[in-house]
PDB file of C-alpha atoms in Angstrom:
ATOM      1  CA  MET A   1     126.871 109.236  53.562  1.00  0.00           C
ATOM      2  CA  GLU A   2     127.046 107.949  57.136  1.00  0.00           C
ATOM      3  CA  THR A   3     124.239 105.638  58.249  1.00  0.00           C
ATOM      4  CA  MET A   4     122.957 105.405  61.820  1.00  0.00           C
ATOM      5  CA  ASN A   5     123.633 102.242  63.771  1.00  0.00           C
ATOM      6  CA  ILE A   6     120.656  99.988  64.470  1.00  0.00           C
ATOM      7  CA  PRO A   7     120.949  98.711  68.069  1.00  0.00           C
ATOM      8  CA  ARG A   8     120.540  95.040  68.879  1.00  0.00           C
ATOM      9  CA  PHE A   9     118.172  94.211  71.740  1.00  0.00           C
ATOM     10  CA  ASP A  10     118.232  91.612  74.490  1.00  0.00           C
ATOM     11  CA  VAL A  11     114.792  90.305  75.442  1.00  0.00           C
ATOM     12  CA  LEU A  12     113.296  89.361  78.803  1.00  0.00           C
ATOM     13  CA  ARG A  13     110.164  87.351  78.106  1.00  0.00           C
ATOM     14  CA  SER A  14     107.164  87.780  80.364  1.00  0.00           C
ATOM     15  CA  ALA A  15     107.213  84.104  81.372  1.00  0.00           C
ATOM     16  CA  ASP A  16     110.855  84.397  82.490  1.00  0.00           C
ATOM     17  CA  ARG A  17     110.103  87.030  85.127  1.00  0.00           C
ATOM     18  CA  GLY A  18     109.895  86.191  88.806  1.00  0.00           C
ATOM     19  CA  HIS A  19     106.357  85.606  90.062  1.00  0.00           C
ATOM     20  CA  ALA A  20     104.718  85.734  93.482  1.00  0.00           C
ATOM     21  CA  ASN A  21     101.016  85.356  94.241  1.00  0.00           C
ATOM     22  CA  HIS A  22     100.089  86.319  97.802  1.00  0.00           C
ATOM     23  CA  GLY A  23      96.346  86.203  97.235  1.00  0.00           C
ATOM     24  CA  TRP A  24      95.802  89.933  97.728  1.00  0.00           C
ATOM     25  CA  LEU A  25      98.825  90.655  95.509  1.00  0.00           C
ATOM     26  CA  ASP A  26      99.783  88.998  92.224  1.00  0.00           C
ATOM     27  CA  SER A  27     103.196  90.301  91.168  1.00  0.00           C
ATOM     28  CA  TYR A  28     105.700  89.752  88.348  1.00  0.00           C
ATOM     29  CA  HIS A  29     109.312  90.855  88.910  1.00  0.00           C
ATOM     30  CA  SER A  30     111.652  91.831  86.067  1.00  0.00           C
ATOM     31  CA  PHE A  31     114.565  91.962  88.539  1.00  0.00           C
ATOM     32  CA  SER A  32     115.423  90.232  91.813  1.00  0.00           C
ATOM     33  CA  PHE A  33     112.924  91.322  94.442  1.00  0.00           C
ATOM     34  CA  ALA A  34     111.792  90.017  97.851  1.00  0.00           C
ATOM     35  CA  ASN A  35     111.899  86.189  97.701  1.00  0.00           C
ATOM     36  CA  TYR A  36     112.767  86.143  93.995  1.00  0.00           C
ATOM     37  CA  TYR A  37     116.527  86.130  93.517  1.00  0.00           C
ATOM     38  CA  ASN A  38     118.359  85.772  90.216  1.00  0.00           C
ATOM     39  CA  PRO A  39     121.997  86.938  90.196  1.00  0.00           C
ATOM     40  CA  GLU A  40     121.710  87.618  86.453  1.00  0.00           C
ATOM     41  CA  LYS A  41     118.720  89.935  86.973  1.00  0.00           C
ATOM     42  CA  MET A  42     119.773  92.476  89.609  1.00  0.00           C
ATOM     43  CA  GLY A  43     118.854  95.581  87.602  1.00  0.00           C
ATOM     44  CA  PHE A  44     119.758  97.497  84.466  1.00  0.00           C
ATOM     45  CA  ARG A  45     121.770 100.720  84.769  1.00  0.00           C
ATOM     46  CA  SER A  46     119.847 102.795  87.350  1.00  0.00           C
ATOM     47  CA  LEU A  47     116.750 100.582  87.067  1.00  0.00           C
ATOM     48  CA  ARG A  48     116.475  98.352  90.133  1.00  0.00           C
ATOM     49  CA  VAL A  49     112.828  97.220  90.292  1.00  0.00           C
ATOM     50  CA  ILE A  50     110.074  96.772  87.715  1.00  0.00           C
ATOM     51  CA  ASN A  51     107.105  95.005  89.287  1.00  0.00           C
ATOM     52  CA  GLN A  52     103.817  94.473  87.493  1.00  0.00           C
ATOM     53  CA  ASP A  53     101.293  94.243  90.330  1.00  0.00           C
ATOM     54  CA  ILE A  54      97.613  93.407  90.604  1.00  0.00           C
ATOM     55  CA  ILE A  55      96.225  94.344  94.038  1.00  0.00           C
ATOM     56  CA  ALA A  56      92.905  92.759  94.963  1.00  0.00           C
ATOM     57  CA  GLY A  57      90.026  94.892  96.198  1.00  0.00           C
ATOM     58  CA  GLY A  58      90.739  96.129  99.724  1.00  0.00           C
ATOM     59  CA  GLY A  59      94.370  94.954  99.567  1.00  0.00           C
ATOM     60  CA  GLY A  60      97.500  97.003  99.988  1.00  0.00           C
ATOM     61  CA  PHE A  61     100.912  97.550 101.512  1.00  0.00           C
ATOM     62  CA  PRO A  62     100.850  98.621 105.186  1.00  0.00           C
ATOM     63  CA  THR A  63     103.168 101.380 106.391  1.00  0.00           C
ATOM     64  CA  HIS A  64     106.789 100.534 105.609  1.00  0.00           C
ATOM     65  CA  PRO A  65     110.080 102.442 105.189  1.00  0.00           C
ATOM     66  CA  HIS A  66     112.203 103.347 102.160  1.00  0.00           C
ATOM     67  CA  ARG A  67     115.385 105.327 101.695  1.00  0.00           C
ATOM     68  CA  ASP A  68     117.742 106.354  98.879  1.00  0.00           C
ATOM     69  CA  MET A  69     115.479 105.216  96.048  1.00  0.00           C
ATOM     70  CA  GLU A  70     113.396 106.964  93.389  1.00  0.00           C
ATOM     71  CA  ILE A  71     110.062 105.102  93.298  1.00  0.00           C
ATOM     72  CA  PHE A  72     107.185 105.667  90.927  1.00  0.00           C
ATOM     73  CA  THR A  73     103.901 103.914  90.266  1.00  0.00           C
ATOM     74  CA  TYR A  74     102.243 103.991  86.829  1.00  0.00           C
ATOM     75  CA  MET A  75      98.542 103.199  87.092  1.00  0.00           C
ATOM     76  CA  LEU A  76      96.920 100.871  84.560  1.00  0.00           C
ATOM     77  CA  GLU A  77      93.486  99.989  85.979  1.00  0.00           C
ATOM     78  CA  GLY A  78      91.540 100.909  89.102  1.00  0.00           C
ATOM     79  CA  ALA A  79      93.025 103.277  91.673  1.00  0.00           C
ATOM     80  CA  LEU A  80      95.789 103.361  94.277  1.00  0.00           C
ATOM     81  CA  SER A  81      95.779 105.493  97.423  1.00  0.00           C
ATOM     82  CA  HIS A  82      98.909 106.691  99.207  1.00  0.00           C
ATOM     83  CA  GLU A  83      99.785 108.118 102.621  1.00  0.00           C
ATOM     84  CA  ASP A  84     103.267 108.978 103.845  1.00  0.00           C
ATOM     85  CA  SER A  85     105.216 110.414 106.752  1.00  0.00           C
ATOM     86  CA  LEU A  86     105.608 113.712 104.876  1.00  0.00           C
ATOM     87  CA  GLY A  87     101.869 114.301 105.266  1.00  0.00           C
ATOM     88  CA  ASN A  88     100.917 113.493 101.672  1.00  0.00           C
ATOM     89  CA  LYS A  89      97.641 111.758 100.886  1.00  0.00           C
ATOM     90  CA  GLY A  90      96.121 111.086  97.495  1.00  0.00           C
ATOM     91  CA  SER A  91      94.986 108.610  94.864  1.00  0.00           C
ATOM     92  CA  ILE A  92      96.048 107.981  91.295  1.00  0.00           C
ATOM     93  CA  HIS A  93      94.080 106.561  88.367  1.00  0.00           C
ATOM     94  CA  PRO A  94      94.932 105.055  84.946  1.00  0.00           C
ATOM     95  CA  GLY A  95      97.623 107.002  83.094  1.00  0.00           C
ATOM     96  CA  GLU A  96      98.704 108.867  86.238  1.00  0.00           C
ATOM     97  CA  ILE A  97     101.889 108.561  88.293  1.00  0.00           C
ATOM     98  CA  GLN A  98     102.857 108.897  91.919  1.00  0.00           C
ATOM     99  CA  LEU A  99     106.570 109.594  92.312  1.00  0.00           C
ATOM    100  CA  MET A 100     108.427 109.479  95.614  1.00  0.00           C
ATOM    101  CA  SER A 101     112.047 110.410  96.235  1.00  0.00           C
ATOM    102  CA  THR A 102     112.741 108.545  99.471  1.00  0.00           C
ATOM    103  CA  GLY A 103     116.151 110.151 100.092  1.00  0.00           C
ATOM    104  CA  SER A 104     117.168 110.205 103.750  1.00  0.00           C
ATOM    105  CA  GLY A 105     114.118 108.155 104.708  1.00  0.00           C
ATOM    106  CA  VAL A 106     110.326 108.078 104.536  1.00  0.00           C
ATOM    107  CA  THR A 107     107.528 105.715 105.524  1.00  0.00           C
ATOM    108  CA  HIS A 108     104.396 105.224 103.455  1.00  0.00           C
ATOM    109  CA  SER A 109     101.430 102.956 102.787  1.00  0.00           C
ATOM    110  CA  GLU A 110      99.648 102.110  99.545  1.00  0.00           C
ATOM    111  CA  PHE A 111      96.232 100.501  99.242  1.00  0.00           C
ATOM    112  CA  ASN A 112      93.438  99.771  96.798  1.00  0.00           C
ATOM    113  CA  PRO A 113      90.540 101.994  97.881  1.00  0.00           C
ATOM    114  CA  SER A 114      87.967  99.792  96.124  1.00  0.00           C
ATOM    115  CA  SER A 115      86.615  96.746  97.937  1.00  0.00           C
ATOM    116  CA  THR A 116      85.619  95.064  94.672  1.00  0.00           C
ATOM    117  CA  GLN A 117      87.772  96.250  91.744  1.00  0.00           C
ATOM    118  CA  ALA A 118      91.377  95.113  91.376  1.00  0.00           C
ATOM    119  CA  ALA A 119      94.101  97.717  90.954  1.00  0.00           C
ATOM    120  CA  SER A 120      96.648  97.059  88.199  1.00  0.00           C
ATOM    121  CA  LEU A 121      99.929  98.977  88.071  1.00  0.00           C
ATOM    122  CA  LEU A 122     103.643  99.045  87.418  1.00  0.00           C
ATOM    123  CA  GLN A 123     105.876  99.930  90.362  1.00  0.00           C
ATOM    124  CA  ILE A 124     109.390 100.979  89.393  1.00  0.00           C
ATOM    125  CA  TRP A 125     112.457 101.830  91.471  1.00  0.00           C
ATOM    126  CA  LEU A 126     115.579 103.625  90.277  1.00  0.00           C
ATOM    127  CA  THR A 127     118.718 104.371  92.254  1.00  0.00           C
ATOM    128  CA  PRO A 128     119.210 108.145  92.753  1.00  0.00           C
ATOM    129  CA  SER A 129     122.201 110.125  91.520  1.00  0.00           C
ATOM    130  CA  GLU A 130     123.151 110.847  95.141  1.00  0.00           C
ATOM    131  CA  GLN A 131     122.184 109.589  98.572  1.00  0.00           C
ATOM    132  CA  GLY A 132     120.693 111.341 101.574  1.00  0.00           C
ATOM    133  CA  LEU A 133     118.470 113.716  99.577  1.00  0.00           C
ATOM    134  CA  LYS A 134     115.480 115.438 101.148  1.00  0.00           C
ATOM    135  CA  PRO A 135     112.441 113.181 100.627  1.00  0.00           C
ATOM    136  CA  SER A 136     109.687 114.462  98.336  1.00  0.00           C
ATOM    137  CA  TYR A 137     106.436 113.312  96.737  1.00  0.00           C
ATOM    138  CA  THR A 138     104.703 114.211  93.459  1.00  0.00           C
ATOM    139  CA  ASP A 139     101.405 113.239  91.842  1.00  0.00           C
ATOM    140  CA  TRP A 140     101.617 113.598  88.062  1.00  0.00           C
ATOM    141  CA  THR A 141      98.615 113.779  85.732  1.00  0.00           C
ATOM    142  CA  PRO A 142      99.129 113.983  81.950  1.00  0.00           C
ATOM    143  CA  SER A 143      97.580 116.760  79.901  1.00  0.00           C
ATOM    144  CA  GLU A 144      95.070 115.795  77.223  1.00  0.00           C
ATOM    145  CA  SER A 145      97.746 116.168  74.535  1.00  0.00           C
ATOM    146  CA  GLN A 146     100.082 113.936  76.536  1.00  0.00           C
ATOM    147  CA  ARG A 147      97.345 111.317  76.897  1.00  0.00           C
ATOM    148  CA  GLN A 148      96.792 111.302  73.141  1.00  0.00           C
ATOM    149  CA  ALA A 149     100.461 111.377  72.098  1.00  0.00           C
ATOM    150  CA  SER A 150     102.152 108.301  70.646  1.00  0.00           C
ATOM    151  CA  LYS A 151     105.224 109.076  72.769  1.00  0.00           C
ATOM    152  CA  SER A 152     105.168 111.437  75.739  1.00  0.00           C
ATOM    153  CA  LEU A 153     107.782 112.253  78.360  1.00  0.00           C
ATOM    154  CA  MET A 154     106.477 111.500  81.860  1.00  0.00           C
ATOM    155  CA  ILE A 155     109.620 111.719  84.028  1.00  0.00           C
ATOM    156  CA  SER A 156     112.944 113.507  83.524  1.00  0.00           C
ATOM    157  CA  PRO A 157     115.831 114.943  85.582  1.00  0.00           C
ATOM    158  CA  ASP A 158     114.896 118.530  84.660  1.00  0.00           C
ATOM    159  CA  GLY A 159     111.093 118.561  84.411  1.00  0.00           C
ATOM    160  CA  ARG A 160     111.100 119.414  80.710  1.00  0.00           C
ATOM    161  CA  ASP A 161     107.874 119.179  78.677  1.00  0.00           C
ATOM    162  CA  GLN A 162     105.742 119.250  81.855  1.00  0.00           C
ATOM    163  CA  SER A 163     107.244 115.980  83.102  1.00  0.00           C
ATOM    164  CA  ALA A 164     107.706 114.961  86.723  1.00  0.00           C
ATOM    165  CA  THR A 165     111.237 115.361  88.107  1.00  0.00           C
ATOM    166  CA  ILE A 166     113.507 112.521  89.204  1.00  0.00           C
ATOM    167  CA  HIS A 167     116.943 112.595  90.883  1.00  0.00           C
ATOM    168  CA  GLN A 168     118.609 110.525  88.179  1.00  0.00           C
ATOM    169  CA  ASP A 169     119.739 110.972  84.568  1.00  0.00           C
ATOM    170  CA  ALA A 170     116.725 109.040  83.278  1.00  0.00           C
ATOM    171  CA  TYR A 171     114.052 109.961  80.747  1.00  0.00           C
ATOM    172  CA  ILE A 172     110.902 107.863  80.986  1.00  0.00           C
ATOM    173  CA  TYR A 173     108.304 107.930  78.241  1.00  0.00           C
ATOM    174  CA  LYS A 174     104.824 106.526  77.832  1.00  0.00           C
ATOM    175  CA  VAL A 175     104.405 104.887  74.426  1.00  0.00           C
ATOM    176  CA  LYS A 176     100.865 104.340  73.147  1.00  0.00           C
ATOM    177  CA  LEU A 177     100.558 103.209  69.540  1.00  0.00           C
ATOM    178  CA  ALA A 178      97.711 102.274  67.234  1.00  0.00           C
ATOM    179  CA  ALA A 179      98.056  99.195  65.040  1.00  0.00           C
ATOM    180  CA  GLY A 180     100.580  99.880  62.278  1.00  0.00           C
ATOM    181  CA  GLU A 181     101.960 103.032  63.929  1.00  0.00           C
ATOM    182  CA  THR A 182     105.736 103.577  64.257  1.00  0.00           C
ATOM    183  CA  ILE A 183     107.849 105.890  66.405  1.00  0.00           C
ATOM    184  CA  THR A 184     111.631 106.296  66.556  1.00  0.00           C
ATOM    185  CA  HIS A 185     114.040 107.280  69.320  1.00  0.00           C
ATOM    186  CA  PRO A 186     117.722 108.198  68.835  1.00  0.00           C
ATOM    187  CA  LEU A 187     119.817 106.620  71.596  1.00  0.00           C
ATOM    188  CA  ALA A 188     123.026 108.563  72.227  1.00  0.00           C
ATOM    189  CA  GLU A 189     126.474 107.098  72.902  1.00  0.00           C
ATOM    190  CA  ASN A 190     127.019 105.803  76.459  1.00  0.00           C
ATOM    191  CA  ARG A 191     123.284 105.588  77.125  1.00  0.00           C
ATOM    192  CA  ALA A 192     120.984 102.579  77.393  1.00  0.00           C
ATOM    193  CA  ALA A 193     117.335 101.819  76.672  1.00  0.00           C
ATOM    194  CA  TRP A 194     114.759  99.562  78.304  1.00  0.00           C
ATOM    195  CA  LEU A 195     111.308  99.014  76.789  1.00  0.00           C
ATOM    196  CA  GLN A 196     108.631  97.414  78.986  1.00  0.00           C
ATOM    197  CA  LEU A 197     105.591  96.313  76.980  1.00  0.00           C
ATOM    198  CA  ILE A 198     102.433  96.549  79.068  1.00  0.00           C
ATOM    199  CA  ASP A 199      99.819  95.515  76.534  1.00  0.00           C
ATOM    200  CA  GLY A 200      99.646  94.655  72.841  1.00  0.00           C
ATOM    201  CA  VAL A 201     102.188  93.387  70.315  1.00  0.00           C
ATOM    202  CA  LEU A 202     105.045  95.392  68.805  1.00  0.00           C
ATOM    203  CA  THR A 203     108.478  95.135  67.266  1.00  0.00           C
ATOM    204  CA  VAL A 204     111.517  97.065  68.425  1.00  0.00           C
ATOM    205  CA  ASN A 205     114.137  97.063  65.661  1.00  0.00           C
ATOM    206  CA  ASP A 206     112.540  93.869  64.288  1.00  0.00           C
ATOM    207  CA  THR A 207     112.489  92.124  67.688  1.00  0.00           C
ATOM    208  CA  LEU A 208     108.939  90.932  68.387  1.00  0.00           C
ATOM    209  CA  LEU A 209     107.480  91.596  71.835  1.00  0.00           C
ATOM    210  CA  THR A 210     104.178  90.549  73.385  1.00  0.00           C
ATOM    211  CA  ALA A 211     102.506  91.766  76.581  1.00  0.00           C
ATOM    212  CA  GLY A 212     104.820  91.586  79.606  1.00  0.00           C
ATOM    213  CA  ASP A 213     108.006  91.258  77.549  1.00  0.00           C
ATOM    214  CA  ALA A 214     110.902  93.704  77.846  1.00  0.00           C
ATOM    215  CA  ALA A 215     113.780  94.592  75.516  1.00  0.00           C
ATOM    216  CA  SER A 216     117.034  96.364  76.383  1.00  0.00           C
ATOM    217  CA  THR A 217     120.112  97.661  74.625  1.00  0.00           C
ATOM    218  CA  GLU A 218     123.307  99.539  75.428  1.00  0.00           C
ATOM    219  CA  GLN A 219     124.138 100.262  71.777  1.00  0.00           C
ATOM    220  CA  ALA A 220     123.747 103.772  70.386  1.00  0.00           C
ATOM    221  CA  GLY A 221     121.644 104.360  67.298  1.00  0.00           C
ATOM    222  CA  VAL A 222     118.082 104.711  66.075  1.00  0.00           C
ATOM    223  CA  ILE A 223     115.424 102.667  67.848  1.00  0.00           C
ATOM    224  CA  SER A 224     112.278 101.981  65.823  1.00  0.00           C
ATOM    225  CA  ILE A 225     109.114 100.787  67.571  1.00  0.00           C
ATOM    226  CA  THR A 226     106.178  99.542  65.474  1.00  0.00           C
ATOM    227  CA  ALA A 227     102.852  98.271  66.817  1.00  0.00           C
ATOM    228  CA  THR A 228     101.282  95.168  65.282  1.00  0.00           C
ATOM    229  CA  GLU A 229      98.164  95.896  67.311  1.00  0.00           C
ATOM    230  CA  ALA A 230      97.196  98.687  69.721  1.00  0.00           C
ATOM    231  CA  SER A 231      99.994  98.713  72.308  1.00  0.00           C
ATOM    232  CA  GLU A 232     101.091 100.488  75.475  1.00  0.00           C
ATOM    233  CA  ALA A 233     104.621 100.501  76.875  1.00  0.00           C
ATOM    234  CA  LEU A 234     107.095 102.398  79.031  1.00  0.00           C
ATOM    235  CA  PHE A 235     110.396 103.411  77.429  1.00  0.00           C
ATOM    236  CA  PHE A 236     113.476 104.292  79.512  1.00  0.00           C
ATOM    237  CA  ASP A 237     116.468 106.276  78.194  1.00  0.00           C
ATOM    238  CA  LEU A 238     119.136 105.820  80.881  1.00  0.00           C
ATOM    239  CA  ALA A 239     122.647 107.072  81.637  1.00  0.00           C
TER     240      ALA A 239
END
């Protein structure tokens, strides 16, 4: 009887990320970004940016341009408001996503609408499958069943299971586990996985992670994720 391979994971500890504190913005960078440069951390497959940001009350990013990048924000605490050159305006709240395909070019601004409460979020960039696409914007709100699920698909290339659509062969899941709970994910040949732990403590194939840590693998097989305490993470299945 054939047994499934158990992938080995590489770990990026929270303390080994780049860090920049601008007063209004406190940011941790998993990959090289802005003034943080590490030639060994330039991205992972199509992942190019994972920033964990805390934006102070009233703070934000003034209007600036992007092109040829798939950018999404996953909200953790507070709110984030958005305006762009396509005419979109809106705000997202914890558990929600704003997803922008910048394609041939777009300008936008993001700001914390509260003057007192900090906004906490993950901002993530992926390279698109092709350049020069028509820019687009999507706000994504999970259903109640998706909010309660241990593992739910938030972003995909084909919009399956009520997920938002991205121009890349990437499946992005929210993982939310109670203490002692386990989920599994089969990683196919020639694909890769990245797990970004937001909060809590868990093990991924017996590799222990604490808040802010990440684990990655390019080995096919069954990935097992078990929470030691209540935990929240993003899981990426990438081409």
